[in-house]
Amino acid sequence: MSFWEYLASNYLEVIGYTFEHAVLVLQGLALAVLVGVPLAVLTYRTGLGRAAAVNSASLIMTIPSYALFGLLIPLLGLGTAPAIVALTLYGLLPVVRNAIVGLREVDPAVTESARGVGMDRRRLLLSIELPLAWPVVLAGVRVSAQLLLGIAAISAAVNGPGLGNLILSGLSSAGTPFAVYLALEGILGIIVLAVVFDAAIALLTRLTTTRGARA
Amino acid sequence: MPENGRTDTGPTAEPMIRLEQLTKRYPGQDRPAVDRLDLDVPPGEIVVLLGPSGCGKTTTMKLINRLIEPTSGTILLDGEDVTRADPDALRRRIGYAIQQTGLFPHRSVADNVATVPRMLGWDRKRVAGRVDELLTLVGLDPDTYRGRLPRQLSGGQQQRVGVARALGADPEVMLMDEPFGAIDPLTRETLQNEFLRIQSELGKTIVFVTHDIDEAVKMGDRIAIFNAGSGIEQYDTPERILTEPATPFVSEFVGSGAAIKRLTLSRVGDVPVPDWPSIGQDTHRDERAAAVRAGAREFLPLLDADRRPLGWVPADASGDVLDRGLPIVTRIGPGDSLFAALDAMLAANSSAVVVVDDAGAYRGVLDLETILSTVHTDAGPAVPRPGTVATPGTV
């Protein structure tokens, strides 16, 4: 039985897992943005704040995923919940770092003159700083998405959803040709998703960046 | 002297901006950046803060709208203590324009200009009307420029938009930090002249920061010269600063050529043009040379029917020269400075230059002697104390 014959026999299962995988990554990514961008906004103005935010996010990246699940299972049990939280934490670093860089790259003359004509902090942030930093923020989201698509496979280890389940069942039948086919199916699904996510975020960047902020 | 819409204000007039004992101290620095500064800015005048780099002139300007918060001292705006007022509300009452323009790059020209009116909650129609009015005022056609992005404009146009944005909600006070500093000399001159024209219409109270003495003399009704220690060495009219520098620092800062710089302050329209006979075109050509020889001048201007000068007729004229005269290289109008008149003389290797009025009709001939005597009367006998509010010198 060749790989393609095998794929033809279980493609519905593969498509189902791919869909789950996409939803899982989207949830983790969305939470990473919802936590990461405000974190960047709160910390980008001071050196100490920036260091604290970026270093914490980097530290999380160094925690092995199995160890992280070990920490999360007592709190959240098995299944989707610990998988989403883990992805959120892993996705923070590119989002936080890019948001800080983007906000700091706004020309000081622009923010000074905005304050000089009487713009308050909130308005300055919402109408000047974030729109100008937006392309850089989205570039961080793009990196984060690619990263999470790979990491999400591990969530099968805690009974989470996604393509990791194909890879995991391949591992459990190691030694048979199906083990390789299952792993290949998992990888193929992730590659397809990576291309789709990349294109989607590129499109989002074009649609949501005001023409003057485009580099 | 209604030059550039400048107004005379006696020492009793209520200042629009009054700084009292204003001090800015940064932690970890022994010397304050601004030290117990007192300054009165009279309403409707351009006060230039002038000094070397690092003298605290920009810091002083930013203390006025509290972009930098003072450590101690008082800021009075139109008699009202604003030292502890809401800074955002304060800044919406004060126009702000800087050298780098600081235009919002992601917003159209119209949106940039509309910034303050929108924050003040004006309705859409009123904002749109104001934007068009301001763009027209700064010399940009609203239909052409309204929708453009800042980066689609030249440096000079960006600066115009910056000034229009600062004028957004018609503030009484404007702060300008080297607004024409990053622009090529030719455009800068145009913008300065246009700004003085706008100011003569609007009569704003303006604090203008520069390190360029020539710009200070041109723009300022008064100049405050800062020393390196952020103290004010002299606060006076440009005329007084040039003729009577209060301290050695001021004379050094003003530099050589103070007398020449003073010539830029006087308009040809403000000085008496000596009587100089002319020849009408209706005179018979054979009588023209005789007319010149009969007078005390070596040359007489030949005028057409509308009294516009056609050329110079010398005493020894003959042939074609009798018909049209020798060509006149430069005509000086009432708006030109004495400096331009002198420059024209030197360029034409002549000791006299033809002066015309706004319509181009002959007004007389300005000669070197008149310029010299103007310079000497200008030096004037009165020596004001530094810091006194003097009226602009008469010319």
XYZ file of C-alpha atoms in Angstrom:
610
model
C 0.000 0.000 0.000
C 1.519 3.288 -1.086
C 1.211 6.591 0.857
C -1.334 7.949 -1.616
C -3.506 4.832 -1.334
C -3.319 5.145 2.431
C -4.219 8.846 2.265
C -7.174 8.022 0.017
C -8.424 5.604 2.671
C -8.383 8.083 5.581
C -8.437 11.561 4.000
C -11.653 12.501 5.762
C -9.947 11.886 9.089
C -6.948 13.958 7.946
C -9.182 16.847 6.885
C -11.005 16.712 10.219
C -7.758 16.862 12.194
C -6.442 19.655 9.951
C -9.549 21.701 10.663
C -9.199 21.074 14.420
C -5.553 22.048 14.190
C -6.392 25.341 12.478
C -9.053 26.185 15.073
C -6.667 25.338 17.923
C -3.899 27.554 16.515
C -6.321 30.398 15.811
C -7.527 30.303 19.410
C -3.997 30.311 20.809
C -2.929 33.042 18.394
C -5.918 35.243 19.174
C -5.271 34.972 22.904
C -1.555 35.662 22.359
C -2.482 38.880 20.511
C -5.081 39.851 23.121
C -2.519 39.420 25.889
C 0.654 40.386 24.004
C -0.377 43.691 22.412
C -1.738 45.231 25.644
C 1.373 43.959 27.416
C 3.529 45.746 24.842
C 1.432 48.919 25.130
C 1.842 48.894 28.908
C 5.581 48.297 28.864
C 7.124 49.851 25.719
C 7.819 53.276 27.200
C 10.298 52.239 29.881
C 13.461 50.211 29.492
C 12.668 48.172 32.567
C 9.129 47.384 31.420
C 10.298 46.331 27.966
C 13.006 44.087 29.397
C 10.552 42.497 31.818
C 7.973 41.785 29.089
C 10.378 40.441 26.454
C 12.426 38.409 28.927
C 9.345 36.794 30.477
C 8.077 35.843 27.024
C 11.510 34.439 26.124
C 11.647 32.485 29.353
C 8.341 30.796 28.540
C 9.787 29.717 25.185
C 12.556 27.824 26.982
C 10.102 25.662 28.988
C 9.844 22.266 27.234
C 6.256 21.718 26.095
C 5.888 18.440 28.003
C 6.968 20.222 31.173
C 4.508 23.033 30.500
C 1.678 20.509 30.150
C 2.852 18.960 33.377
C 2.262 22.316 34.991
C -1.063 22.981 33.281
C -2.823 19.621 33.686
C -3.291 19.978 37.471
C -4.975 23.320 36.823
C -6.910 22.697 33.598
C -7.109 18.939 33.229
C -6.673 17.198 29.873
C -7.991 18.169 26.437
C -8.308 21.447 24.557
C -7.936 23.879 27.461
C -4.299 23.163 28.417
C -3.425 23.013 24.691
C -4.807 26.502 24.044
C -3.127 27.991 27.108
C 0.209 26.455 26.161
C -0.055 27.833 22.610
C -0.969 31.266 23.943
C 2.123 31.315 26.126
C 4.411 30.102 23.328
C 2.918 32.577 20.885
C 3.568 35.615 23.094
C 7.225 36.290 22.312
C 6.976 37.286 18.611
C 3.806 39.293 19.251
C 5.146 41.189 22.268
C 8.553 41.809 20.743
C 7.208 43.094 17.437
C 4.541 45.236 19.069
C 7.192 46.895 21.240
C 9.488 47.420 18.255
C 6.627 48.796 16.162
C 5.486 51.231 18.852
C 9.036 52.409 19.453
C 9.665 52.940 15.753
C 6.987 55.637 15.525
C 8.838 58.886 14.750
C 9.259 60.836 18.030
C 8.524 64.056 16.130
C 5.092 62.625 15.252
C 4.217 61.719 18.839
C 5.658 64.992 20.126
C 3.600 67.088 17.749
C 0.520 64.995 18.521
C 0.963 65.716 22.217
C 1.847 69.313 21.352
C -1.563 69.904 19.769
C -3.264 68.431 22.827
C -3.829 64.753 22.076
C -4.334 62.727 25.237
C -2.541 59.416 25.790
C -5.469 57.210 24.803
C -6.160 59.048 21.567
C -2.443 59.171 20.751
C -2.224 55.416 21.170
C -5.379 54.519 19.261
C -5.214 56.996 16.412
C -1.477 57.488 15.910
C 0.818 54.946 17.532
C -1.077 51.681 16.974
C -2.057 52.412 13.345
C 1.572 53.264 12.553
C 2.911 50.210 14.426
C 0.242 47.906 12.979
C 2.244 46.403 10.055
C 5.058 45.481 12.454
C 2.565 44.004 14.944
C 1.066 41.842 12.194
C 4.528 40.694 11.104
C 4.935 39.387 14.663
C 1.567 37.653 14.448
C 2.714 35.990 11.218
C 5.843 34.584 12.851
C 3.809 33.513 15.864
C 1.321 31.681 13.619
C 4.047 29.637 11.901
C 5.565 28.788 15.255
C 2.260 27.693 16.783
C 1.291 25.516 13.803
C 4.314 23.335 14.577
C 4.034 23.412 18.356
C 0.296 22.618 18.269
C 1.063 19.033 17.192
C 2.255 18.295 20.732
C -1.188 19.006 22.192
C -2.284 15.493 21.189
C -0.151 14.357 24.122
C -2.718 15.862 26.518
C -5.689 14.530 24.536
C -5.950 17.830 22.708
C -7.290 18.215 19.162
C -5.412 18.518 15.876
C -2.952 16.873 13.531
C -0.784 15.791 16.459
C -3.207 12.884 16.901
C -2.139 11.430 13.514
C 1.523 11.737 14.421
C 0.922 10.282 17.870
C -0.897 7.224 16.550
C 1.946 6.809 14.044
C 4.397 6.759 16.933
C 2.334 4.161 18.768
C 2.444 1.852 15.742
C 6.152 2.427 15.138
C 7.806 -0.229 12.988
C 4.866 -0.566 10.585
C 4.801 1.357 7.266
C 1.645 3.116 8.521
C 3.706 4.894 11.199
C 5.561 6.805 8.477
C 2.380 7.464 6.489
C 0.611 8.885 9.545
C 3.566 11.150 10.355
C 3.665 12.313 6.714
C -0.059 13.086 6.775
C 0.417 15.164 9.910
C 3.310 17.078 8.374
C 1.433 17.607 5.098
C -1.558 19.046 6.953
C 0.676 21.464 8.874
C 2.440 22.598 5.680
C -0.873 23.292 3.958
C -2.058 25.243 7.004
C 1.212 27.205 7.151
C 0.741 28.356 3.559
C -2.908 29.251 4.144
C -2.203 31.146 7.383
C 0.652 33.053 5.800
C -1.483 34.146 2.866
C -4.379 35.062 5.149
C -2.233 37.230 7.401
C -0.569 38.893 4.405
C -4.030 39.726 3.083
C -5.121 40.986 6.505
C -2.050 43.218 6.628
C -2.940 44.768 3.289
C -6.562 45.290 4.215
C -6.018 46.738 7.685
C -2.991 48.956 7.135
C -3.848 52.551 6.227
C -2.050 53.483 3.022
C 0.184 56.046 4.696
C 1.511 53.532 7.237
C 2.549 51.062 4.556
C 6.297 50.701 4.334
C 5.460 101.542 12.142
C 3.057 98.965 10.739
C 5.735 96.705 9.327
C 4.667 93.055 9.017
C 1.588 93.866 11.058
C 3.698 94.533 14.097
C 1.966 96.395 16.813
C 3.418 98.700 19.389
C 2.670 97.682 22.906
C 3.585 99.822 25.825
C 5.022 98.303 28.982
C 1.632 98.586 30.671
C -0.161 96.187 28.305
C -1.156 92.830 29.777
C 1.204 90.149 28.430
C -0.380 87.179 26.637
C 2.231 84.867 28.098
C 4.031 85.596 31.344
C 6.669 83.288 32.754
C 7.600 83.889 36.386
C 10.673 82.356 37.985
C 10.231 79.343 35.716
C 12.712 76.588 36.497
C 13.322 73.140 35.035
C 15.666 70.845 36.892
C 16.419 67.333 35.662
C 17.331 64.731 38.258
C 21.035 63.948 38.294
C 22.123 67.259 36.755
C 23.842 69.910 38.854
C 22.643 72.879 36.806
C 18.969 73.495 36.039
C 18.135 73.374 32.321
C 16.115 76.566 32.775
C 16.817 78.695 35.798
C 14.341 81.160 37.347
C 13.310 82.592 34.001
C 11.086 85.654 33.735
C 9.633 86.524 30.342
C 6.665 88.548 29.112
C 5.278 87.976 25.642
C 2.988 90.838 24.569
C -0.187 89.949 22.655
C 0.007 89.902 18.865
C 3.795 89.843 18.699
C 6.384 87.404 17.487
C 8.953 86.847 20.215
C 12.027 84.987 19.044
C 14.017 82.860 21.470
C 17.528 82.951 20.061
C 20.696 81.334 21.279
C 23.357 78.702 20.730
C 22.575 74.966 20.842
C 21.841 73.709 24.325
C 20.987 77.149 25.687
C 17.554 76.039 26.839
C 15.494 77.953 24.274
C 13.585 74.872 23.093
C 13.143 73.683 26.692
C 11.740 77.109 27.561
C 9.285 76.902 24.659
C 8.129 73.426 25.685
C 7.628 74.610 29.252
C 5.010 77.052 27.978
C 2.665 74.282 26.749
C 4.033 71.938 29.394
C 5.341 69.293 27.038
C 8.041 69.603 29.658
C 6.646 70.108 33.136
C 8.345 72.910 35.070
C 9.971 72.056 38.397
C 8.896 75.377 39.857
C 7.644 78.773 38.788
C 4.432 80.003 37.194
C 3.047 80.128 33.654
C 0.349 82.707 33.030
C -1.627 82.548 29.793
C -3.711 85.656 29.180
C -3.604 86.381 32.907
C -4.689 82.873 33.890
C -2.398 80.586 35.891
C -2.094 77.429 33.786
C 0.831 75.880 35.637
C -1.412 73.161 36.977
C -4.270 73.195 34.452
C -5.113 70.090 32.379
C -2.163 69.955 29.948
C -4.157 68.482 27.030
C -6.803 71.195 27.243
C -4.041 73.799 27.555
C -2.266 72.521 24.425
C -5.447 72.654 22.358
C -5.420 76.415 23.003
C -1.811 76.742 21.824
C -0.682 76.036 18.269
C 2.439 73.928 17.956
C 4.720 73.595 14.926
C 8.176 72.010 14.848
C 11.070 71.713 12.431
C 10.447 68.030 11.628
C 6.766 68.941 11.027
C 5.658 65.763 12.830
C 2.759 65.341 10.409
C 0.843 62.097 10.900
C 2.177 60.046 7.977
C -0.847 57.740 7.778
C -3.367 60.543 7.586
C -4.310 62.817 4.724
C -3.431 66.498 4.701
C -7.062 67.319 5.553
C -7.093 64.897 8.502
C -3.842 66.356 9.799
C -5.167 69.910 9.655
C -8.461 68.791 11.240
C -6.738 67.260 14.279
C -7.531 69.923 16.880
C -10.996 70.956 15.608
C -12.053 67.275 15.742
C -10.711 66.864 19.266
C -12.755 69.909 20.218
C -15.836 68.174 18.843
C -16.610 70.458 15.901
C -19.183 69.045 13.509
C -18.109 67.549 10.203
C -19.166 70.490 8.069
C -17.449 73.094 10.213
C -14.240 71.018 10.250
C -14.259 70.638 6.450
C -14.787 74.377 6.018
C -11.976 75.176 8.429
C -9.588 72.775 6.663
C -10.195 74.437 3.287
C -9.849 77.881 4.823
C -6.528 77.000 6.455
C -5.083 75.284 3.373
C -5.946 78.347 1.309
C -4.373 80.571 3.961
C -1.050 78.717 3.789
C -1.098 78.743 -0.007
C -2.151 75.173 -0.794
C -5.114 74.645 -3.102
C -7.585 72.578 -1.030
C -8.909 70.600 -4.001
C -5.400 69.527 -4.989
C -3.884 68.842 -1.594
C -6.739 67.880 0.729
C -6.507 64.152 0.032
C -2.746 63.800 -0.259
C -0.528 62.052 2.233
C 2.297 64.010 3.868
C 4.948 61.993 2.046
C 3.477 63.066 -1.290
C 4.395 66.687 -0.482
C 7.692 68.586 -0.707
C 9.422 69.701 2.486
C 8.109 73.233 2.106
C 4.544 72.028 1.514
C 4.773 69.744 4.548
C 5.822 72.718 6.635
C 2.836 74.706 5.340
C 0.543 71.854 6.399
C 2.309 71.835 9.776
C 1.537 75.528 10.225
C -2.071 74.976 9.087
C -2.451 72.171 11.637
C -1.032 74.415 14.366
C -3.603 77.082 13.431
C -6.370 74.436 13.494
C -8.775 75.807 16.066
C -7.575 79.403 15.719
C -5.428 79.474 18.885
C -4.375 82.854 20.214
C -0.885 81.600 20.928
C 1.504 79.636 18.728
C 4.772 77.948 19.609
C 7.139 77.334 16.699
C 10.439 75.481 17.032
C 12.672 76.269 14.053
C 9.732 75.692 11.710
C 11.728 76.692 8.626
C 15.039 75.196 9.759
C 15.148 72.095 7.569
C 14.179 73.784 4.317
C 16.361 75.009 1.454
C 17.237 78.724 1.698
C 15.071 79.816 -1.219
C 11.921 78.066 0.023
C 12.690 79.192 3.567
C 12.678 82.819 2.460
C 9.328 82.336 0.706
C 7.825 80.623 3.736
C 9.121 83.313 6.094
C 7.591 86.039 3.950
C 4.299 84.189 3.656
C 4.250 83.548 7.357
C 4.759 87.252 8.067
C 1.900 88.005 5.664
C -0.338 85.497 7.481
C 0.707 86.925 10.831
C -0.134 90.456 9.681
C -3.684 89.180 9.049
C -4.059 87.038 12.148
C -2.018 88.895 14.776
C -1.246 85.791 16.846
C 1.021 85.806 19.846
C 3.961 83.697 18.740
C 6.992 82.253 20.473
C 9.488 81.354 17.782
C 12.682 79.416 18.464
C 15.699 79.688 16.165
C 19.486 79.719 16.301
C 19.717 81.855 13.160
C 20.247 85.549 13.915
C 19.121 86.580 10.419
C 15.852 84.691 10.804
C 15.405 86.200 14.274
C 15.884 89.734 12.972
C 13.497 89.093 10.105
C 10.714 87.363 12.032
C 10.882 88.881 15.481
C 9.079 91.864 16.946
C 11.266 91.142 19.936
C 14.234 88.872 20.417
C 15.298 87.184 23.642
C 18.941 86.178 23.407
C 19.812 83.214 25.618
C 23.338 82.524 26.844
C 24.757 79.037 27.284
C 23.578 79.059 30.898
C 19.946 79.519 29.778
C 19.808 83.051 31.134
C 18.425 85.857 28.976
C 21.226 88.245 27.997
C 18.989 90.750 26.265
C 15.283 90.986 25.497
C 14.628 93.728 23.018
C 13.547 94.730 19.561
C 15.757 93.556 16.685
C 16.776 97.164 16.040
C 18.031 97.618 19.600
C 19.773 94.266 19.661
C 21.665 95.177 16.491
C 22.460 98.757 17.433
C 22.905 98.464 21.184
C 23.927 94.949 22.213
C 23.574 94.871 25.994
C 26.481 92.536 26.696
C 29.652 91.275 25.004
C 27.868 87.914 24.565
C 25.146 89.564 22.507
C 27.572 91.464 20.283
C 29.526 88.281 19.714
C 26.380 86.321 18.959
C 25.033 88.960 16.612
C 28.438 88.796 15.002
C 29.967 91.014 12.388
C 27.731 92.746 9.924
C 25.205 94.044 12.444
C 24.929 97.277 10.442
C 24.246 95.351 7.230
C 21.642 93.236 9.030
C 19.893 96.402 10.129
C 19.413 97.324 6.489
C 17.206 94.230 6.152
C 14.874 95.734 8.765
C 14.107 98.898 6.817
C 11.764 98.892 3.848
C 12.363 101.276 0.980
C 8.734 102.360 1.398
C 9.551 103.661 4.882
C 12.462 105.954 3.985
C 12.275 109.308 2.221
C 13.355 108.977 -1.404
C 15.306 112.073 -2.451
C 13.918 114.276 -5.142
C 15.363 113.272 -8.491
C 14.050 114.897 -11.683
C 12.826 112.800 -14.564
C 12.157 113.213 -18.258
C 8.768 112.443 -19.743
C 8.517 110.520 -23.005
C 6.622 113.418 -24.519
C 9.793 115.522 -24.405
C 11.399 115.947 -27.808
C 14.422 113.638 -28.134
C 16.756 116.509 -28.965
C 15.859 118.289 -25.726
C 16.507 115.263 -23.520
C 20.307 115.442 -23.304
C 20.074 119.168 -22.728
C 17.665 118.571 -19.845
C 20.185 116.245 -18.193
C 23.031 118.701 -18.667
C 20.918 121.479 -17.179
C 20.429 119.579 -13.890
C 22.791 118.509 -11.149
C 22.460 114.740 -11.851
C 24.594 112.794 -14.306
C 21.652 110.626 -15.364
C 17.922 111.187 -15.467
C 15.267 108.455 -15.801
C 13.053 108.523 -18.894
C 9.384 107.794 -18.088
C 6.606 106.484 -20.314
C 3.050 107.864 -20.385
C 2.146 105.844 -17.254
C 5.220 107.228 -15.470
C 6.952 103.832 -15.628
C 10.748 104.206 -15.955
C 12.048 103.145 -19.377
C 15.768 103.823 -19.053
C 18.518 106.143 -17.934
C 19.426 109.160 -20.095
C 23.049 110.247 -19.583
C 24.256 113.792 -20.176
C 26.224 112.712 -23.257
C 23.361 110.687 -24.777
C 23.032 110.353 -28.530
C 21.280 108.167 -31.075
C 19.251 105.240 -29.746
C 20.052 106.107 -26.153
C 18.053 109.296 -26.579
C 15.003 107.251 -27.640
C 14.973 104.576 -24.975
C 17.740 105.426 -22.514
C 20.257 102.971 -21.062
C 18.572 99.820 -19.689
C 17.543 99.844 -16.029
C 18.839 96.623 -14.459
C 16.818 96.604 -11.246
C 13.752 98.408 -10.009
C 13.257 98.526 -6.268
C 9.714 98.489 -4.876
C 8.384 99.785 -1.540
C 8.377 96.275 -0.044
C 12.073 95.683 -0.725
C 14.544 96.205 2.087
C 17.346 98.756 2.041
C 19.606 95.717 1.964
C 18.073 94.685 -1.386
C 18.526 98.245 -2.663
C 22.201 98.281 -1.669
C 22.657 94.842 -3.165
C 21.132 96.059 -6.441
C 23.522 99.019 -6.507
C 26.554 96.855 -5.897
C 25.439 94.350 -8.508
C 24.896 97.065 -11.134
C 28.101 98.888 -10.137
C 26.072 102.036 -9.628
C 25.524 104.461 -6.793
C 21.807 104.853 -7.377
C 18.793 102.652 -7.997
C 15.351 103.438 -9.407
C 12.482 103.187 -6.931
C 8.975 102.438 -8.155
C 5.656 102.093 -6.342
C 3.469 98.978 -6.215
C 2.033 99.769 -9.661
C 5.520 100.133 -11.154
C 5.314 103.950 -11.471
C 8.364 106.093 -10.824
C 8.819 107.267 -7.246
C 12.367 108.529 -7.240
C 15.939 107.379 -7.091
C 17.595 106.008 -4.003
C 21.296 106.728 -3.757
C 24.087 105.477 -1.568
C 24.121 108.689 0.424
C 20.499 108.248 1.507
C 21.178 104.702 2.665
C 24.203 105.847 4.657
C 22.288 108.630 6.371
C 19.430 106.212 7.194
C 21.857 103.846 8.874
C 23.251 106.657 10.973
C 19.913 108.092 12.094
C 18.850 104.575 12.882
C 21.583 104.160 15.442
C 19.499 106.656 17.413
C 20.451 108.427 20.598
C 18.247 106.503 23.048
C 19.845 103.501 24.724
C 17.179 101.368 26.407
C 17.944 99.264 29.444
C 18.150 95.590 28.634
C 14.891 93.852 29.341
C 12.775 96.962 29.009
C 9.856 96.739 26.685
C 10.885 99.178 24.024
C 8.834 100.275 21.064
C 10.281 99.272 17.712
C 12.748 101.862 16.461
C 11.608 104.333 13.872
C 13.171 104.362 10.464
